[in-house]
Structures are given as C-alpha cells and as structure tokens.
PDB file of C-alpha atoms in Angstrom:
ATOM      1  CA  MET W  26      49.165  37.668 -94.700  1.00  0.00           C
ATOM      2  CA  ASP W  27      48.942  39.719 -97.866  1.00  0.00           C
ATOM      3  CA  ASP W  28      48.722  37.610-101.048  1.00  0.00           C
ATOM      4  CA  THR W  29      49.434  40.538-103.360  1.00  0.00           C
ATOM      5  CA  ARG W  30      52.282  39.733-105.743  1.00  0.00           C
ATOM      6  CA  LEU W  31      55.152  42.148-105.976  1.00  0.00           C
ATOM      7  CA  VAL W  32      55.562  44.003-109.227  1.00  0.00           C
ATOM      8  CA  GLN W  33      58.674  42.909-111.083  1.00  0.00           C
ATOM      9  CA  ASP W  34      60.438  44.978-113.712  1.00  0.00           C
ATOM     10  CA  LYS W  35      62.169  42.556-116.066  1.00  0.00           C
ATOM     11  CA  ASP W  36      64.356  45.323-117.577  1.00  0.00           C
ATOM     12  CA  ALA W  37      65.547  46.396-114.134  1.00  0.00           C
ATOM     13  CA  ILE W  38      66.354  42.792-113.231  1.00  0.00           C
ATOM     14  CA  ALA W  39      68.292  42.315-116.495  1.00  0.00           C
ATOM     15  CA  SER W  40      70.225  45.556-115.924  1.00  0.00           C
ATOM     16  CA  PHE W  41      71.060  44.555-112.366  1.00  0.00           C
ATOM     17  CA  GLU W  42      72.293  41.149-113.567  1.00  0.00           C
ATOM     18  CA  VAL W  43      74.622  42.882-116.048  1.00  0.00           C
ATOM     19  CA  PHE W  44      75.879  45.160-113.251  1.00  0.00           C
ATOM     20  CA  GLN W  45      76.500  42.122-111.023  1.00  0.00           C
ATOM     21  CA  ALA W  46      78.360  40.320-113.835  1.00  0.00           C
ATOM     22  CA  LEU W  47      80.500  43.405-114.513  1.00  0.00           C
ATOM     23  CA  THR W  48      81.418  43.748-110.839  1.00  0.00           C
ATOM     24  CA  ARG W  49      82.157  40.027-110.551  1.00  0.00           C
ATOM     25  CA  SER W  50      84.351  40.076-113.688  1.00  0.00           C
ATOM     26  CA  ILE W  51      86.459  42.959-112.397  1.00  0.00           C
ATOM     27  CA  ARG W  52      86.827  41.368-108.972  1.00  0.00           C
ATOM     28  CA  ASN W  53      87.801  38.023-110.543  1.00  0.00           C
ATOM     29  CA  ALA W  54      90.412  39.776-112.698  1.00  0.00           C
ATOM     30  CA  ARG W  55      91.830  41.473-109.594  1.00  0.00           C
ATOM     31  CA  SER W  56      92.166  38.041-108.011  1.00  0.00           C
ATOM     32  CA  GLU W  57      93.641  36.394-111.137  1.00  0.00           C
ATOM     33  CA  TYR W  58      96.307  39.077-111.452  1.00  0.00           C
ATOM     34  CA  ASN W  59      97.010  39.086-107.700  1.00  0.00           C
ATOM     35  CA  VAL W  60      96.280  42.792-107.328  1.00  0.00           C
ATOM     36  CA  GLU W  61      96.950  43.992-103.783  1.00  0.00           C
ATOM     37  CA  GLN W  62      93.684  44.059-101.831  1.00  0.00           C
ATOM     38  CA  GLY W  63      93.542  47.771-101.060  1.00  0.00           C
ATOM     39  CA  LYS W  64      94.885  48.959-104.411  1.00  0.00           C
ATOM     40  CA  LYS W  65      92.450  50.923-106.550  1.00  0.00           C
ATOM     41  CA  ILE W  66      92.711  50.221-110.269  1.00  0.00           C
ATOM     42  CA  ALA W  67      91.699  51.976-113.481  1.00  0.00           C
ATOM     43  CA  ALA W  68      88.952  50.691-115.771  1.00  0.00           C
ATOM     44  CA  THR W  69      87.189  51.581-118.977  1.00  0.00           C
ATOM     45  CA  VAL W  70      83.723  50.077-119.305  1.00  0.00           C
ATOM     46  CA  VAL W  71      82.290  49.773-122.815  1.00  0.00           C
ATOM     47  CA  ALA W  72      78.523  49.368-123.015  1.00  0.00           C
ATOM     48  CA  PRO W  73      75.738  49.993-125.519  1.00  0.00           C
ATOM     49  CA  GLY W  74      72.982  52.607-125.049  1.00  0.00           C
ATOM     50  CA  GLU W  75      70.743  52.071-122.030  1.00  0.00           C
ATOM     51  CA  LEU W  76      73.254  49.789-120.291  1.00  0.00           C
ATOM     52  CA  LYS W  77      75.867  52.551-120.548  1.00  0.00           C
ATOM     53  CA  ASP W  78      73.403  54.985-118.947  1.00  0.00           C
ATOM     54  CA  MET W  79      72.577  52.503-116.167  1.00  0.00           C
ATOM     55  CA  ILE W  80      76.282  51.854-115.418  1.00  0.00           C
ATOM     56  CA  GLU W  81      76.986  55.613-115.359  1.00  0.00           C
ATOM     57  CA  THR W  82      74.100  56.034-112.887  1.00  0.00           C
ATOM     58  CA  GLU W  83      75.585  53.321-110.651  1.00  0.00           C
ATOM     59  CA  ILE W  84      79.244  54.241-111.179  1.00  0.00           C
ATOM     60  CA  ASN W  85      79.842  55.024-107.495  1.00  0.00           C
ATOM     61  CA  SER W  86      78.582  51.564-106.520  1.00  0.00           C
ATOM     62  CA  LEU W  87      80.840  49.963-109.141  1.00  0.00           C
ATOM     63  CA  ILE W  88      83.827  51.972-107.894  1.00  0.00           C
ATOM     64  CA  MET W  89      83.213  50.829-104.324  1.00  0.00           C
ATOM     65  CA  LEU W  90      82.380  47.177-105.043  1.00  0.00           C
ATOM     66  CA  ALA W  91      85.177  46.583-107.586  1.00  0.00           C
ATOM     67  CA  LYS W  92      87.743  48.810-105.817  1.00  0.00           C
ATOM     68  CA  LEU W  93      88.299  51.117-108.767  1.00  0.00           C
ATOM     69  CA  ASP W  94      90.136  54.441-108.813  1.00  0.00           C
ATOM     70  CA  PRO W  95      87.368  57.080-109.168  1.00  0.00           C
ATOM     71  CA  ASP W  96      89.703  59.359-111.169  1.00  0.00           C
ATOM     72  CA  GLN W  97      90.536  56.613-113.672  1.00  0.00           C
ATOM     73  CA  VAL W  98      87.150  55.084-114.428  1.00  0.00           C
ATOM     74  CA  SER W  99      85.223  55.820-117.587  1.00  0.00           C
ATOM     75  CA  VAL W 100      82.096  54.427-119.201  1.00  0.00           C
ATOM     76  CA  VAL W 101      82.021  54.780-122.977  1.00  0.00           C
ATOM     77  CA  GLU W 102      79.601  53.934-125.757  1.00  0.00           C
ATOM     78  CA  ALA W 103      80.208  50.663-127.596  1.00  0.00           C
ATOM     79  CA  GLY W 104      81.686  51.329-131.045  1.00  0.00           C
ATOM     80  CA  SER W 105      82.952  54.815-130.149  1.00  0.00           C
ATOM     81  CA  ASP W 106      86.520  56.032-130.677  1.00  0.00           C
ATOM     82  CA  GLU W 107      87.097  55.821-126.907  1.00  0.00           C
ATOM     83  CA  ALA W 108      86.005  52.175-126.948  1.00  0.00           C
ATOM     84  CA  LYS W 109      88.393  51.422-129.824  1.00  0.00           C
ATOM     85  CA  ALA W 110      91.239  53.187-127.987  1.00  0.00           C
ATOM     86  CA  ALA W 111      90.565  51.152-124.830  1.00  0.00           C
ATOM     87  CA  ALA W 112      90.593  47.923-126.855  1.00  0.00           C
ATOM     88  CA  ALA W 113      93.854  48.861-128.593  1.00  0.00           C
ATOM     89  CA  GLY W 114      95.765  49.541-125.362  1.00  0.00           C
ATOM     90  CA  ASP W 115      97.742  47.049-123.262  1.00  0.00           C
ATOM     91  CA  SER W 116      94.771  45.997-121.151  1.00  0.00           C
ATOM     92  CA  ALA W 117      93.103  42.938-119.756  1.00  0.00           C
ATOM     93  CA  GLN W 118      89.807  42.604-121.644  1.00  0.00           C
ATOM     94  CA  LEU W 119      86.811  41.316-119.705  1.00  0.00           C
ATOM     95  CA  VAL W 120      83.816  40.311-121.804  1.00  0.00           C
ATOM     96  CA  VAL W 121      80.839  40.502-119.479  1.00  0.00           C
ATOM     97  CA  GLN W 122      77.465  40.063-121.246  1.00  0.00           C
ATOM     98  CA  GLU W 123      74.874  41.960-123.279  1.00  0.00           C
ATOM     99  CA  GLY W 124      77.673  43.712-125.216  1.00  0.00           C
ATOM    100  CA  VAL W 125      79.320  45.032-122.032  1.00  0.00           C
ATOM    101  CA  GLU W 126      83.109  44.815-121.775  1.00  0.00           C
ATOM    102  CA  ALA W 127      85.663  46.202-119.354  1.00  0.00           C
ATOM    103  CA  TYR W 128      89.297  47.027-120.043  1.00  0.00           C
ATOM    104  CA  LEU W 129      91.751  47.100-117.150  1.00  0.00           C
ATOM    105  CA  PRO W 130      95.162  48.599-118.022  1.00  0.00           C
ATOM    106  CA  MET W 131      97.868  46.015-117.238  1.00  0.00           C
ATOM    107  CA  ALA W 132     100.210  48.696-115.908  1.00  0.00           C
ATOM    108  CA  GLY W 133      97.775  49.420-113.093  1.00  0.00           C
ATOM    109  CA  LEU W 134      97.058  45.805-112.257  1.00  0.00           C
ATOM    110  CA  VAL W 135     100.485  44.439-111.473  1.00  0.00           C
ATOM    111  CA  ASP W 136     104.128  45.326-111.264  1.00  0.00           C
ATOM    112  CA  ILE W 137     105.140  43.346-114.353  1.00  0.00           C
ATOM    113  CA  GLU W 138     108.673  42.569-113.134  1.00  0.00           C
ATOM    114  CA  LYS W 139     107.493  41.452-109.682  1.00  0.00           C
ATOM    115  CA  GLU W 140     104.818  39.272-111.256  1.00  0.00           C
ATOM    116  CA  LYS W 141     107.353  37.708-113.665  1.00  0.00           C
ATOM    117  CA  GLN W 142     109.660  36.901-110.734  1.00  0.00           C
ATOM    118  CA  ARG W 143     106.801  35.411-108.736  1.00  0.00           C
ATOM    119  CA  LEU W 144     105.662  33.275-111.660  1.00  0.00           C
ATOM    120  CA  GLU W 145     109.216  32.120-112.474  1.00  0.00           C
ATOM    121  CA  LYS W 146     109.700  31.077-108.853  1.00  0.00           C
ATOM    122  CA  GLN W 147     106.364  29.246-108.869  1.00  0.00           C
ATOM    123  CA  SER W 148     107.257  27.576-112.193  1.00  0.00           C
ATOM    124  CA  ALA W 149     110.587  26.326-110.803  1.00  0.00           C
ATOM    125  CA  LYS W 150     108.880  24.964-107.677  1.00  0.00           C
ATOM    126  CA  LEU W 151     106.255  23.152-109.758  1.00  0.00           C
ATOM    127  CA  ALA W 152     108.946  21.727-112.061  1.00  0.00           C
ATOM    128  CA  LYS W 153     110.758  20.272-109.031  1.00  0.00           C
ATOM    129  CA  GLU W 154     107.557  18.720-107.679  1.00  0.00           C
ATOM    130  CA  ILE W 155     106.669  17.300-111.107  1.00  0.00           C
ATOM    131  CA  GLU W 156     110.156  15.818-111.513  1.00  0.00           C
ATOM    132  CA  LYS W 157     110.012  14.237-108.050  1.00  0.00           C
ATOM    133  CA  LEU W 158     106.537  12.763-108.549  1.00  0.00           C
ATOM    134  CA  ALA W 159     107.264  11.581-112.096  1.00  0.00           C
ATOM    135  CA  GLY W 160     110.423   9.880-110.797  1.00  0.00           C
ATOM    136  CA  ARG W 161     108.417   8.097-108.132  1.00  0.00           C
ATOM    137  CA  LEU W 162     105.840   6.946-110.706  1.00  0.00           C
ATOM    138  CA  GLN W 163     108.594   5.690-113.036  1.00  0.00           C
ATOM    139  CA  SER W 164     110.141   3.682-110.212  1.00  0.00           C
ATOM    140  CA  LYS W 165     109.260   0.001-110.704  1.00  0.00           C
ATOM    141  CA  GLY W 166     109.355  -0.574-106.935  1.00  0.00           C
ATOM    142  CA  PHE W 167     106.755   2.122-106.197  1.00  0.00           C
ATOM    143  CA  VAL W 168     104.316   1.101-108.929  1.00  0.00           C
ATOM    144  CA  ASP W 169     104.586  -2.628-108.117  1.00  0.00           C
ATOM    145  CA  LYS W 170     104.484  -2.412-104.319  1.00  0.00           C
ATOM    146  CA  ALA W 171     102.136   0.505-103.659  1.00  0.00           C
ATOM    147  CA  PRO W 172      98.377  -0.097-103.501  1.00  0.00           C
ATOM    148  CA  PRO W 173      96.583   0.876-106.740  1.00  0.00           C
ATOM    149  CA  ALA W 174      94.729   3.686-104.930  1.00  0.00           C
ATOM    150  CA  VAL W 175      98.045   5.306-103.923  1.00  0.00           C
ATOM    151  CA  VAL W 176      99.408   5.011-107.479  1.00  0.00           C
ATOM    152  CA  ASP W 177      96.189   6.512-108.901  1.00  0.00           C
ATOM    153  CA  LYS W 178      96.367   9.359-106.395  1.00  0.00           C
ATOM    154  CA  ALA W 179      99.979  10.067-107.393  1.00  0.00           C
ATOM    155  CA  LYS W 180      99.012  10.060-111.092  1.00  0.00           C
ATOM    156  CA  ALA W 181      96.145  12.475-110.412  1.00  0.00           C
ATOM    157  CA  GLU W 182      98.459  14.709-108.396  1.00  0.00           C
ATOM    158  CA  LEU W 183     100.991  14.695-111.253  1.00  0.00           C
ATOM    159  CA  ALA W 184      98.285  15.671-113.756  1.00  0.00           C
ATOM    160  CA  GLU W 185      97.179  18.517-111.457  1.00  0.00           C
ATOM    161  CA  LEU W 186     100.755  19.773-111.069  1.00  0.00           C
ATOM    162  CA  GLU W 187     101.308  19.641-114.835  1.00  0.00           C
ATOM    163  CA  ASP W 188      98.075  21.590-115.361  1.00  0.00           C
ATOM    164  CA  GLN W 189      99.184  24.232-112.847  1.00  0.00           C
ATOM    165  CA  ALA W 190     102.601  24.449-114.526  1.00  0.00           C
ATOM    166  CA  SER W 191     101.029  25.001-117.954  1.00  0.00           C
ATOM    167  CA  LYS W 192      98.847  27.794-116.545  1.00  0.00           C
ATOM    168  CA  VAL W 193     101.854  29.457-114.907  1.00  0.00           C
ATOM    169  CA  ASP W 194     103.811  29.193-118.178  1.00  0.00           C
ATOM    170  CA  ALA W 195     100.876  30.700-120.105  1.00  0.00           C
ATOM    171  CA  SER W 196     100.746  33.597-117.628  1.00  0.00           C
ATOM    172  CA  LEU W 197     104.496  34.138-118.037  1.00  0.00           C
ATOM    173  CA  LYS W 198     104.166  34.217-121.832  1.00  0.00           C
ATOM    174  CA  ALA W 199     101.284  36.712-121.545  1.00  0.00           C
ATOM    175  CA  LEU W 200     103.495  39.073-119.537  1.00  0.00           C
ATOM    176  CA  GLU W 201     106.282  39.041-122.136  1.00  0.00           C
TER     177      GLU W 201
END
C-alpha cells in the first residue's frame, strides 16, 4: 500500500463547498416554493471575483444540478449594476456564503394564483384541525379521564398544527 498523502488544494475545496451550498440553496428554494419537478427556472447568481469566475466555469453543472433554464441564467459581479437590478426585482433572495447570493424571479417559480389557492385551502384545513383539537383539550372530560401521556401528545400536536398554520399564513402574506 502506498503511504503517499494526496495533495489537497484548500482553495479548490473552499470553492467546491460554495458551489455545493449554491446548488443546495436553489434546490431547497425549489422545494419550498413547490416548483414542479421538471420545470426549469431562471436565476441570477451574484458572486465576488474568483468565485464568480469559478461559478461561470461550472455553469453547466449548476444548470443541470439545480434544474435551471440555460437561457435565463446569469452570473454577475457583486456590487455591479446587474447585481443591484437582480436585488431590486420581485425575486426570492438566497444568501449562500462567501458573498455569494442567488436571485430566483418569483414569476418563474410559481403560479401565484394557484399557490395562493393551495395555501388558502391548506390554511382552512389546519384551522379546522386546530379547532377540533383545541376543543378536545378544553373538554373537562378528556383532560380528566385521558392518561397524561395522551393529553401531552394532543398538546404537542396542537402546537405543531399552530406552527404549521403560522408558516402557511406567513407564506400567504409573502405572496400578496
């Protein structure tokens, strides 16, 4: 067995980690906004100096891994007019690391009306479940007769539902 250590380039590792984080951020945003799986989306990546050059070199990999539309992807220098224009638009901003950001135009991510309808439906369903569970917890018979573990589980479930409802409401407000 050869005991020779492999040469490691710390700059290359750091650049690759930024590329991984950028890809992960875009994919997470696709998931958060419920973008259809096969749909290609637009993106503007803002990066400083050498990171911008590295991302431009690997743009085809980014397009494939993050399912981006090749005709609507740009990499711009941090602080440039293009970067300011991307930040000013109606976009989801993803702060990655090392000064790298990505802007995904909301219009390309979701059909705003469809998403509003979906969220309103989900909000109504959660409200019903919260009302039902809160009613059960306010019932003297349930709290007195049920084992403490069951009551605690119901309280935890209610807290989870309320948390989900607040997130849905926040998403609805963001779309308005």
